[in-house]
Coordinates of C-alpha atoms in Angstrom, one line a residue:
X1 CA -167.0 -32.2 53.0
X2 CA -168.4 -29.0 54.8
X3 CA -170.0 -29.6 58.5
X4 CA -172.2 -27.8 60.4
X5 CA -171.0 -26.3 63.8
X6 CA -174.1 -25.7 66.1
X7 CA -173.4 -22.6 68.4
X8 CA -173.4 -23.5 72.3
X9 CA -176.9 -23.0 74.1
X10 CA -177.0 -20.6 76.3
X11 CA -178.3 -22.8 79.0
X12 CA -180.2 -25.8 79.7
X13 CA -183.8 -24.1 79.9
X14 CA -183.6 -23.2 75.9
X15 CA -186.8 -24.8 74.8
X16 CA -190.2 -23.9 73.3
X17 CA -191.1 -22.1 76.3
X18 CA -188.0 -19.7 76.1
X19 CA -188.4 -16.1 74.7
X20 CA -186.6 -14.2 72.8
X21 CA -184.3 -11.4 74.7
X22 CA -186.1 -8.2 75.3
X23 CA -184.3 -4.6 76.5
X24 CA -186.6 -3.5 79.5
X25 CA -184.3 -0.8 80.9
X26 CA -181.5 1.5 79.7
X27 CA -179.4 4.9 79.4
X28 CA -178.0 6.4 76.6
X29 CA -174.4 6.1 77.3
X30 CA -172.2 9.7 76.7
X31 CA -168.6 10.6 77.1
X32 CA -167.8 12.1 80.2
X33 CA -167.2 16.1 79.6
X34 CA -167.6 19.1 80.7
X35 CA -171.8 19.4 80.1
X36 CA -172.5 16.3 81.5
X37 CA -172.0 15.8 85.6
X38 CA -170.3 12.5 85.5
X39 CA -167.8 10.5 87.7
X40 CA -164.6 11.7 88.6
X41 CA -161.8 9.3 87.8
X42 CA -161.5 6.7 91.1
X43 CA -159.4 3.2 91.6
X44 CA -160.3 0.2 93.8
X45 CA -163.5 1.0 94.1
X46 CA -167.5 -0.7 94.2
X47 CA -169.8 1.4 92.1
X48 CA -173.3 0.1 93.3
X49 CA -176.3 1.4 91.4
X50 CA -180.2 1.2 91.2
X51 CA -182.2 0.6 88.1
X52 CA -185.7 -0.1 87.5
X53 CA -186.7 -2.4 85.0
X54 CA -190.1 -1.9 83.2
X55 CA -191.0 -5.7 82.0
X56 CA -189.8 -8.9 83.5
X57 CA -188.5 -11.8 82.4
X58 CA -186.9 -15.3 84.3
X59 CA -183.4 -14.3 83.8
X60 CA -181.4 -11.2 82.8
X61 CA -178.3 -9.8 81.4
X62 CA -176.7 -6.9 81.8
X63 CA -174.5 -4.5 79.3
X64 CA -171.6 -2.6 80.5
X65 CA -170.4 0.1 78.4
X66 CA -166.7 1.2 77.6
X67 CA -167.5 3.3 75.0
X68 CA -166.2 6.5 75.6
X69 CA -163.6 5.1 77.9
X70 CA -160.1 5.7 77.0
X71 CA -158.0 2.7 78.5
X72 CA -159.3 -1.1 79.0
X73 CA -161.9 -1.2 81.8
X74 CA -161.0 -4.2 84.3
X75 CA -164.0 -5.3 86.0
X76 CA -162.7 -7.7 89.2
X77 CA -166.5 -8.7 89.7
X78 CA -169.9 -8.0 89.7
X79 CA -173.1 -8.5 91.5
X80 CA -176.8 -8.3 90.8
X81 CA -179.6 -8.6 93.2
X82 CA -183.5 -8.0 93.3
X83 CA -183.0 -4.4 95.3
X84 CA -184.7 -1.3 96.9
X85 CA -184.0 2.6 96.8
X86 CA -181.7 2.5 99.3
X87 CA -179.5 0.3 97.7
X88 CA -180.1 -2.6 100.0
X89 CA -180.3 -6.7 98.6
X90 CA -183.7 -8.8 98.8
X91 CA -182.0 -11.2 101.3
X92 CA -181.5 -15.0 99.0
X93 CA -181.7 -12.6 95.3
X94 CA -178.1 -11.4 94.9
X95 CA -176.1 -13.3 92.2
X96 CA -172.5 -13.1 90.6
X97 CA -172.4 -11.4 87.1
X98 CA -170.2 -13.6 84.8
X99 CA -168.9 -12.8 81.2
X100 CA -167.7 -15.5 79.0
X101 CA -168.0 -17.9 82.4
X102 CA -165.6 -15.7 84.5
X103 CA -166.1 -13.6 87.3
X104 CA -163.3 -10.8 86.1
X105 CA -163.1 -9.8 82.3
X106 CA -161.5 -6.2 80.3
X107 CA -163.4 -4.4 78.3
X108 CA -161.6 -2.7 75.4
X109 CA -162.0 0.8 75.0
X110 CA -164.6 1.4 72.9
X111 CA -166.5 -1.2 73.2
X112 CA -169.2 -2.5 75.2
X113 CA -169.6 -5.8 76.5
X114 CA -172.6 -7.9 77.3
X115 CA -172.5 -10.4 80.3
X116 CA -173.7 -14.2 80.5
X117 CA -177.5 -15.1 80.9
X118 CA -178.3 -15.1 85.3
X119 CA -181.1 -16.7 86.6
X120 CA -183.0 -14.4 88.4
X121 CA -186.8 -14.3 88.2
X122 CA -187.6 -10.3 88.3
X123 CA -190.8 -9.3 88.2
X124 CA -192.3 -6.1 86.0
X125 CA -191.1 -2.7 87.6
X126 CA -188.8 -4.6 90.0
X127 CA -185.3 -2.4 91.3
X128 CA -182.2 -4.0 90.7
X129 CA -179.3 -3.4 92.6
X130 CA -176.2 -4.1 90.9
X131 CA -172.0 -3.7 91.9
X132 CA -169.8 -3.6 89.7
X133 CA -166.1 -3.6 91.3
X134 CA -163.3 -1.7 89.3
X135 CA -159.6 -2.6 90.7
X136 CA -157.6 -0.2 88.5
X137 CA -158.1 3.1 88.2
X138 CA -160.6 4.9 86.0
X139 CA -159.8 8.2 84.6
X140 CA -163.0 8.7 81.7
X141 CA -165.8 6.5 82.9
X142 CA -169.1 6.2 80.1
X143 CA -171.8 7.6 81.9
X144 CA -175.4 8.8 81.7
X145 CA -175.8 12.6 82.9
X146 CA -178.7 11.7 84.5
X147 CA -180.8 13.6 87.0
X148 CA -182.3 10.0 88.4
X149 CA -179.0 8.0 88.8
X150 CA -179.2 6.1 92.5
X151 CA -175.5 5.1 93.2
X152 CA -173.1 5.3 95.5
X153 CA -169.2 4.4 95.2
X154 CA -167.5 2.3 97.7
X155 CA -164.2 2.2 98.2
X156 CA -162.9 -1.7 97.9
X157 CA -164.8 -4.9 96.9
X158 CA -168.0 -4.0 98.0
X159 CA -170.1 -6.0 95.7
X160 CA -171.5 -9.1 98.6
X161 CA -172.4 -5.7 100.9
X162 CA -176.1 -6.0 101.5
X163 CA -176.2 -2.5 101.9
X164 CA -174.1 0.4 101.2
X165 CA -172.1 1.9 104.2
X166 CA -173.6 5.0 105.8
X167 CA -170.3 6.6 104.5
X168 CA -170.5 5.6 100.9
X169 CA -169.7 8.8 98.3
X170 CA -172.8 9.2 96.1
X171 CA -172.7 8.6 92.7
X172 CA -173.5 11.8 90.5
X173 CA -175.0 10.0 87.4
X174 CA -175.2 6.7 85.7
X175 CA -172.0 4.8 85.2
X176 CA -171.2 2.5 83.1
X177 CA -174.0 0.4 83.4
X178 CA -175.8 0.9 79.6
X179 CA -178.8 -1.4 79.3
X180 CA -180.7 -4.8 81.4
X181 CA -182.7 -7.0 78.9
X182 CA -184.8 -10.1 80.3
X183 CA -185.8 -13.2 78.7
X184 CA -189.5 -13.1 79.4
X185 CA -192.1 -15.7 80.1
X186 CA -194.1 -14.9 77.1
X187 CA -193.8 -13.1 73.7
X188 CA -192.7 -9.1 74.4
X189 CA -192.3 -5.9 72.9
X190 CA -190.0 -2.7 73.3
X191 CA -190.8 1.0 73.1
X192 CA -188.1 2.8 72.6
X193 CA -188.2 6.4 73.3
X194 CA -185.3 8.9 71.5
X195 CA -185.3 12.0 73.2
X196 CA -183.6 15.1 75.2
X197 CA -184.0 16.4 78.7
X198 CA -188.1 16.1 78.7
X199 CA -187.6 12.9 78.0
X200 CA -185.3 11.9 80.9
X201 CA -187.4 13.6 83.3
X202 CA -185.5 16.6 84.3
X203 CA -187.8 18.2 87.2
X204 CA -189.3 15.0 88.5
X205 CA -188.7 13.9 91.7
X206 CA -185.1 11.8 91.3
X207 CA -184.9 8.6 92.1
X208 CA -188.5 8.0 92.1
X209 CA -189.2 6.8 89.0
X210 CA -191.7 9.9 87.9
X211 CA -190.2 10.5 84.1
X212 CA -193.4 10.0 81.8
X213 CA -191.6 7.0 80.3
X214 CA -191.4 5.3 83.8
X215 CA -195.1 6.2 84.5
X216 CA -196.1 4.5 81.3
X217 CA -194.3 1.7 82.2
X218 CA -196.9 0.9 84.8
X219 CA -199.6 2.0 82.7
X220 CA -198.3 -1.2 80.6
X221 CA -197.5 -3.5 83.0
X222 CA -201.4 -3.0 84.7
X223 CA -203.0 -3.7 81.1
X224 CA -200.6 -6.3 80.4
X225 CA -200.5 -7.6 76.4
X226 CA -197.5 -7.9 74.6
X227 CA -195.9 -4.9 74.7
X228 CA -194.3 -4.3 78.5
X229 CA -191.0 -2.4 78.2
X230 CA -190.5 1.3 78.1
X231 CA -186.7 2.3 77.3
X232 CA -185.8 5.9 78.4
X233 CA -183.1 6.9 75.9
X234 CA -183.3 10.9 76.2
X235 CA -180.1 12.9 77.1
X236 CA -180.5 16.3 78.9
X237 CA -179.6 18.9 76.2
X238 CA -179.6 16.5 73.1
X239 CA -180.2 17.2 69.9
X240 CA -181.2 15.6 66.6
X241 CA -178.9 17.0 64.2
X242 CA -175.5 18.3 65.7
X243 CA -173.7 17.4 68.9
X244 CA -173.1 19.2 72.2
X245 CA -174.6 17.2 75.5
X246 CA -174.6 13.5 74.1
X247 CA -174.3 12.5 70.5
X248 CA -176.6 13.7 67.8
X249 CA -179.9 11.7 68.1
X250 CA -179.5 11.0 63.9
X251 CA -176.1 9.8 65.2
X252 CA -176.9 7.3 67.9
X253 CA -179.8 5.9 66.8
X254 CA -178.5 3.2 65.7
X255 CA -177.0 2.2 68.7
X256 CA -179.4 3.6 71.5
X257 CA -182.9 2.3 69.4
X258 CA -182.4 0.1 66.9
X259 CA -179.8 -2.2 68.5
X260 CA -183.1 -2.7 70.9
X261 CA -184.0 -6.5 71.7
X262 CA -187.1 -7.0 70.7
X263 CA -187.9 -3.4 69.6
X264 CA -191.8 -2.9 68.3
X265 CA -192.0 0.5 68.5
X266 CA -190.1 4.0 68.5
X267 CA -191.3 7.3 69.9
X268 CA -189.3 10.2 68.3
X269 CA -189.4 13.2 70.8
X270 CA -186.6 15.6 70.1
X271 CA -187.1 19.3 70.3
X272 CA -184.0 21.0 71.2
X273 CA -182.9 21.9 67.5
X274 CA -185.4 24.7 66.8
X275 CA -185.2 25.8 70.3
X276 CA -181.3 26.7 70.2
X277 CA -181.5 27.2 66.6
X278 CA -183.6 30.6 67.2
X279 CA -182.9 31.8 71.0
X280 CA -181.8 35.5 71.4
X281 CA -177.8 36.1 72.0
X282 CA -177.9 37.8 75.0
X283 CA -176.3 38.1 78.3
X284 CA -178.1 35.6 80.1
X285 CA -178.2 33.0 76.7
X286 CA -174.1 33.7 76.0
X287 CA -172.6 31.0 78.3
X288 CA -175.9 28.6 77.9
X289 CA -175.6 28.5 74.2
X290 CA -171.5 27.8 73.8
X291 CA -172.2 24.5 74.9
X292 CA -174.7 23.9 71.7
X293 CA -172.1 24.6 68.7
X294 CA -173.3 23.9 65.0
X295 CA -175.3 26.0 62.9
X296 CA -178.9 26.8 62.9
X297 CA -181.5 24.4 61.9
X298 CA -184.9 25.1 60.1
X299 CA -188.2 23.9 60.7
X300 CA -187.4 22.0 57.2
X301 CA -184.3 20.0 58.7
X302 CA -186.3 19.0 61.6
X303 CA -189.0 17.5 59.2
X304 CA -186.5 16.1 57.3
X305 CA -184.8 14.5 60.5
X306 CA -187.9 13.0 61.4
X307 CA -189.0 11.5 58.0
X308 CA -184.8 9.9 58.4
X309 CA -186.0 8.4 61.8
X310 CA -189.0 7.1 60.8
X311 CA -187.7 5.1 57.6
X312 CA -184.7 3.5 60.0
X313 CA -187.4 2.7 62.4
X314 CA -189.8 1.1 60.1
X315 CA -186.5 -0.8 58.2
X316 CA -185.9 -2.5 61.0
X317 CA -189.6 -4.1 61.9
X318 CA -190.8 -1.1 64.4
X319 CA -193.6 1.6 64.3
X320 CA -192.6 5.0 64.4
X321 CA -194.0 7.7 66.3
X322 CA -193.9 11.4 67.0
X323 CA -194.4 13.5 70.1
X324 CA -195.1 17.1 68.9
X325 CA -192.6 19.7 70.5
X326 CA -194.0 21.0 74.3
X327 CA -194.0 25.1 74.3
X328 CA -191.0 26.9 76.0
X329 CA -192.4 30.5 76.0
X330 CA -191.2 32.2 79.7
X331 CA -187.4 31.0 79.1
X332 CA -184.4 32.8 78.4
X333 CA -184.2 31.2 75.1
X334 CA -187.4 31.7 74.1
X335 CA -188.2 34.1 70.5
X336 CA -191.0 34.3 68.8
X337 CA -189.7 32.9 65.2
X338 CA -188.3 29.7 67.4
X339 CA -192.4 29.4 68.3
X340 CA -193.5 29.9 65.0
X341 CA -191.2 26.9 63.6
X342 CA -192.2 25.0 66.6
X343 CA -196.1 25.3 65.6
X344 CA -194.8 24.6 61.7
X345 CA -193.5 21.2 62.9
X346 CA -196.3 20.6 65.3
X347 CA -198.7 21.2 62.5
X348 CA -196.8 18.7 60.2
X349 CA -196.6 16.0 62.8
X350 CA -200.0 15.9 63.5
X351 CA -201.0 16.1 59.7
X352 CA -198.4 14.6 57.1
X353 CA -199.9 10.7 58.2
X354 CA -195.3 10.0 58.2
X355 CA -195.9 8.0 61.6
X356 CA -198.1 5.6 62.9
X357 CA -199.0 7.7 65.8
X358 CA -198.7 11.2 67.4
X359 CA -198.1 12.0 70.9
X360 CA -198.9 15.6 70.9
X361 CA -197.5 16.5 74.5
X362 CA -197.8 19.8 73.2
X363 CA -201.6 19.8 73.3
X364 CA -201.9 18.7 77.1
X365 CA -199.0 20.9 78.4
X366 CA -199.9 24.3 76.7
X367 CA -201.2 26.7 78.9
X368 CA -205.0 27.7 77.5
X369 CA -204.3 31.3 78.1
X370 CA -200.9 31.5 76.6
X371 CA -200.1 29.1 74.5
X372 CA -196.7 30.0 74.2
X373 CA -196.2 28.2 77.6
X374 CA -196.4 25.3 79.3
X375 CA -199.6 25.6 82.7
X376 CA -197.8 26.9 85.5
X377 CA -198.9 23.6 87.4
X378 CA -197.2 21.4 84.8
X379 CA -193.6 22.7 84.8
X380 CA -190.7 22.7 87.6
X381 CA -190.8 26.5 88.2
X382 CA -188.5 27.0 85.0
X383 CA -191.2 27.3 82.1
X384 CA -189.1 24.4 80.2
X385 CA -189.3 21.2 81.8
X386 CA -192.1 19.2 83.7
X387 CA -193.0 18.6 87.2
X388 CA -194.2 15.3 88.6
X389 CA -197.7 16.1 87.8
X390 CA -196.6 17.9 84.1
X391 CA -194.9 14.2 83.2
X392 CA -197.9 12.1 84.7
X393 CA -200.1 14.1 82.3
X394 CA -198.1 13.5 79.2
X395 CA -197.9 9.5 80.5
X396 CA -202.0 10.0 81.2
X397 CA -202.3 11.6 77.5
X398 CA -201.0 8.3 75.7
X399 CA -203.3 5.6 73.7
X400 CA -202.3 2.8 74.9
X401 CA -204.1 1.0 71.7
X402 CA -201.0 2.4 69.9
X403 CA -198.8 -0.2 71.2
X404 CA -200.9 -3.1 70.8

């Protein structure tokens, strides 16, 4: 006779009110190498860090990633607490991070691992502060080469400290911590945004949540509806179809956007291929472009890549969207055929009908004079990459219908 195991609830409160998990903050996690300014190898130390989470939810979890780590990662405990910029605790919020109902757990290399359901109430664009004490040492920690990260490493158990010391080492980038998902109060959606360094706001202000996904976040949160949570997955430098800073974006995303709880929609916005693809070998290009191996692309392979993104994207149960390629004219990297394949694929996003929706950044950051070039008051001095107000006009630009 066969019988039925039912699988343990996850705590008392699983009812008709309770929600299905949703990912409302996260960063693409990438080995730490050379291109990417990541965390030198440390031992016996307290990494405390700062996220913002875009919706909310009555209790979180958290997901740690050992991914690109080559030994076991030994985590001797862990705290979370409703926090601030300054890495300081709401005084009452701070709560003990277990996994598998301990307060110490080793996470293979390789692998990630995803702690147990805490009961913390966080409210839409909350901070969270959360410590995460490593006794042993740490030579290759996964990280996010992020310009935003807010961390500092401490050197002990540091994780009950309701603020960091005055002496505390900052943290250069995102470390270990991969993604926070909530269980909300009421049905919610995830966008989930693939991109490269315009995506993950390179030029806004750090640490103060100005990157266009962050800004349309709040947009959300204001008109409230179903879909609340914005997840930044954009590596500085990424591309779609070969590796060099982070995995291939055809690679990872799998892993990075469809693995999303409660994904409803996916925002394609990868433009480095073409860009690379056709800059001039020069002088001032030579030591830029060794760290972009693999050989040119066409204006045809990025098509193709997007059509690929769309289909896994509309396989799993999510819209697919595009955001047409911004201009670049001004840069080192800059030719003229790399424009001319940019406006091909620009043309064909906002034409073929392959997505449910265009985000044509392109259109409100090119420069009515030259439209080879982003406005001068859009970009961080560097002709490539946005300002504050250059990423609050590409959050400004979006229909928030689309998401409905």
């Amino acid at each position: 006779m066969t019988t039925a195991i039912n699988p343990p609830s996850e705590s008392a409160s699983s009812d008709a009110n309770t929600f299905a998990w949703v990912r409302t903050w996260g960063a693409s996690p990438q080995a730490p190498d050379n291109s990417v300014s990541c965390v030198e190898p440390f031992e016996n130390a307290t990494l405390r860090q700062v996220v913002r989470v875009s919706g909310g939810g009555r209790r979180i979890r958290i997901r740690i990633s050992n991914e690109y780590g080559t030994a076991p990662l030994t985590i001797g405990a862990a705290r979370v607490a409703i926090g601030d910029s300054d890495g300081g605790i709401q005084s009452g919020s701070s709560h003990a991070v277990t996994f598998g109902g301990n307060l110490a757990t080793t996470v293979p290399a390789g692998a990630p691992i995803l702690s147990d359901p805490i009961d913390l109430r966080t409210a839409a664009l909350s901070r969270l502060t959360i410590s995460l004490y490593l006794p042993g040492r740490v030579d290759t920690a996964t990280c996010h080469g992020t310009f935003h990260a807010l961390g500092w490493i401490i050197p002990g158990d540091a994780t009950a400290l309701a603020s960091p010391p005055t002496d505390a080492a900052p943290l250069p980038a995102q470390a270990l911590i991969a993604a926070v998902e909530v269980q909300p109060d009421a049905p919610t959606k995830a966008i989930a945004v693939v991109g490269d360094s315009r995506v993950d706001g390179i030029g806004s202000t750090p640490g103060a949540d100005r990157r266009w996904t962050d800004l349309l976040a709040e947009r959300l949160a204001a008109r409230g509806g179903q879909t609340r949570c914005v997840i930044n997955q954009g590596i500085g430098g990424n591309r779609m179809l070969a590796d060099g800073i982070g995995t291939a974006a055809l690679a990872r995303f799998d892993r990075d956007i469809l693995a999303t709880p409660g994904l409803g929609h996916v925002v394609i916005a990868v433009g480095n291929d073409l860009i690379f693809s056709f800059a001039p070998h020069t002088e001032e290009t030579a030591g830029f472009l060794e760290m972009f191996p693999g050989a040119p692309v066409t204006a045809d392979d990025i098509i193709a890549a997007h059509l690929q993104l769309a289909a896994r994207a509309r396989a799993h149960g999510a819209k697919a969207y595009a955001a047409t390629i911004a201009p670049y004219g001004g840069t080192d990297v800059y030719s003229p055929e790399g424009d001319k394949a940019r406006e091909h694929v620009n043309s064909w996003i906002r034409t073929s009908g392959a997505f449910d929706g265009v985000l044509d950044f392109d259109a409100v950051w090119r420069d009515p004079a030259d439209p080879t070039r982003i406005r001068g008051d859009l970009h961080m001095g560097d002709y490539l990459h946005g300002n504050d107000a250059g990423y609050a006009a590409l959050a400004d630009s979006i229909d928030l219908s689309l998401f409905d």
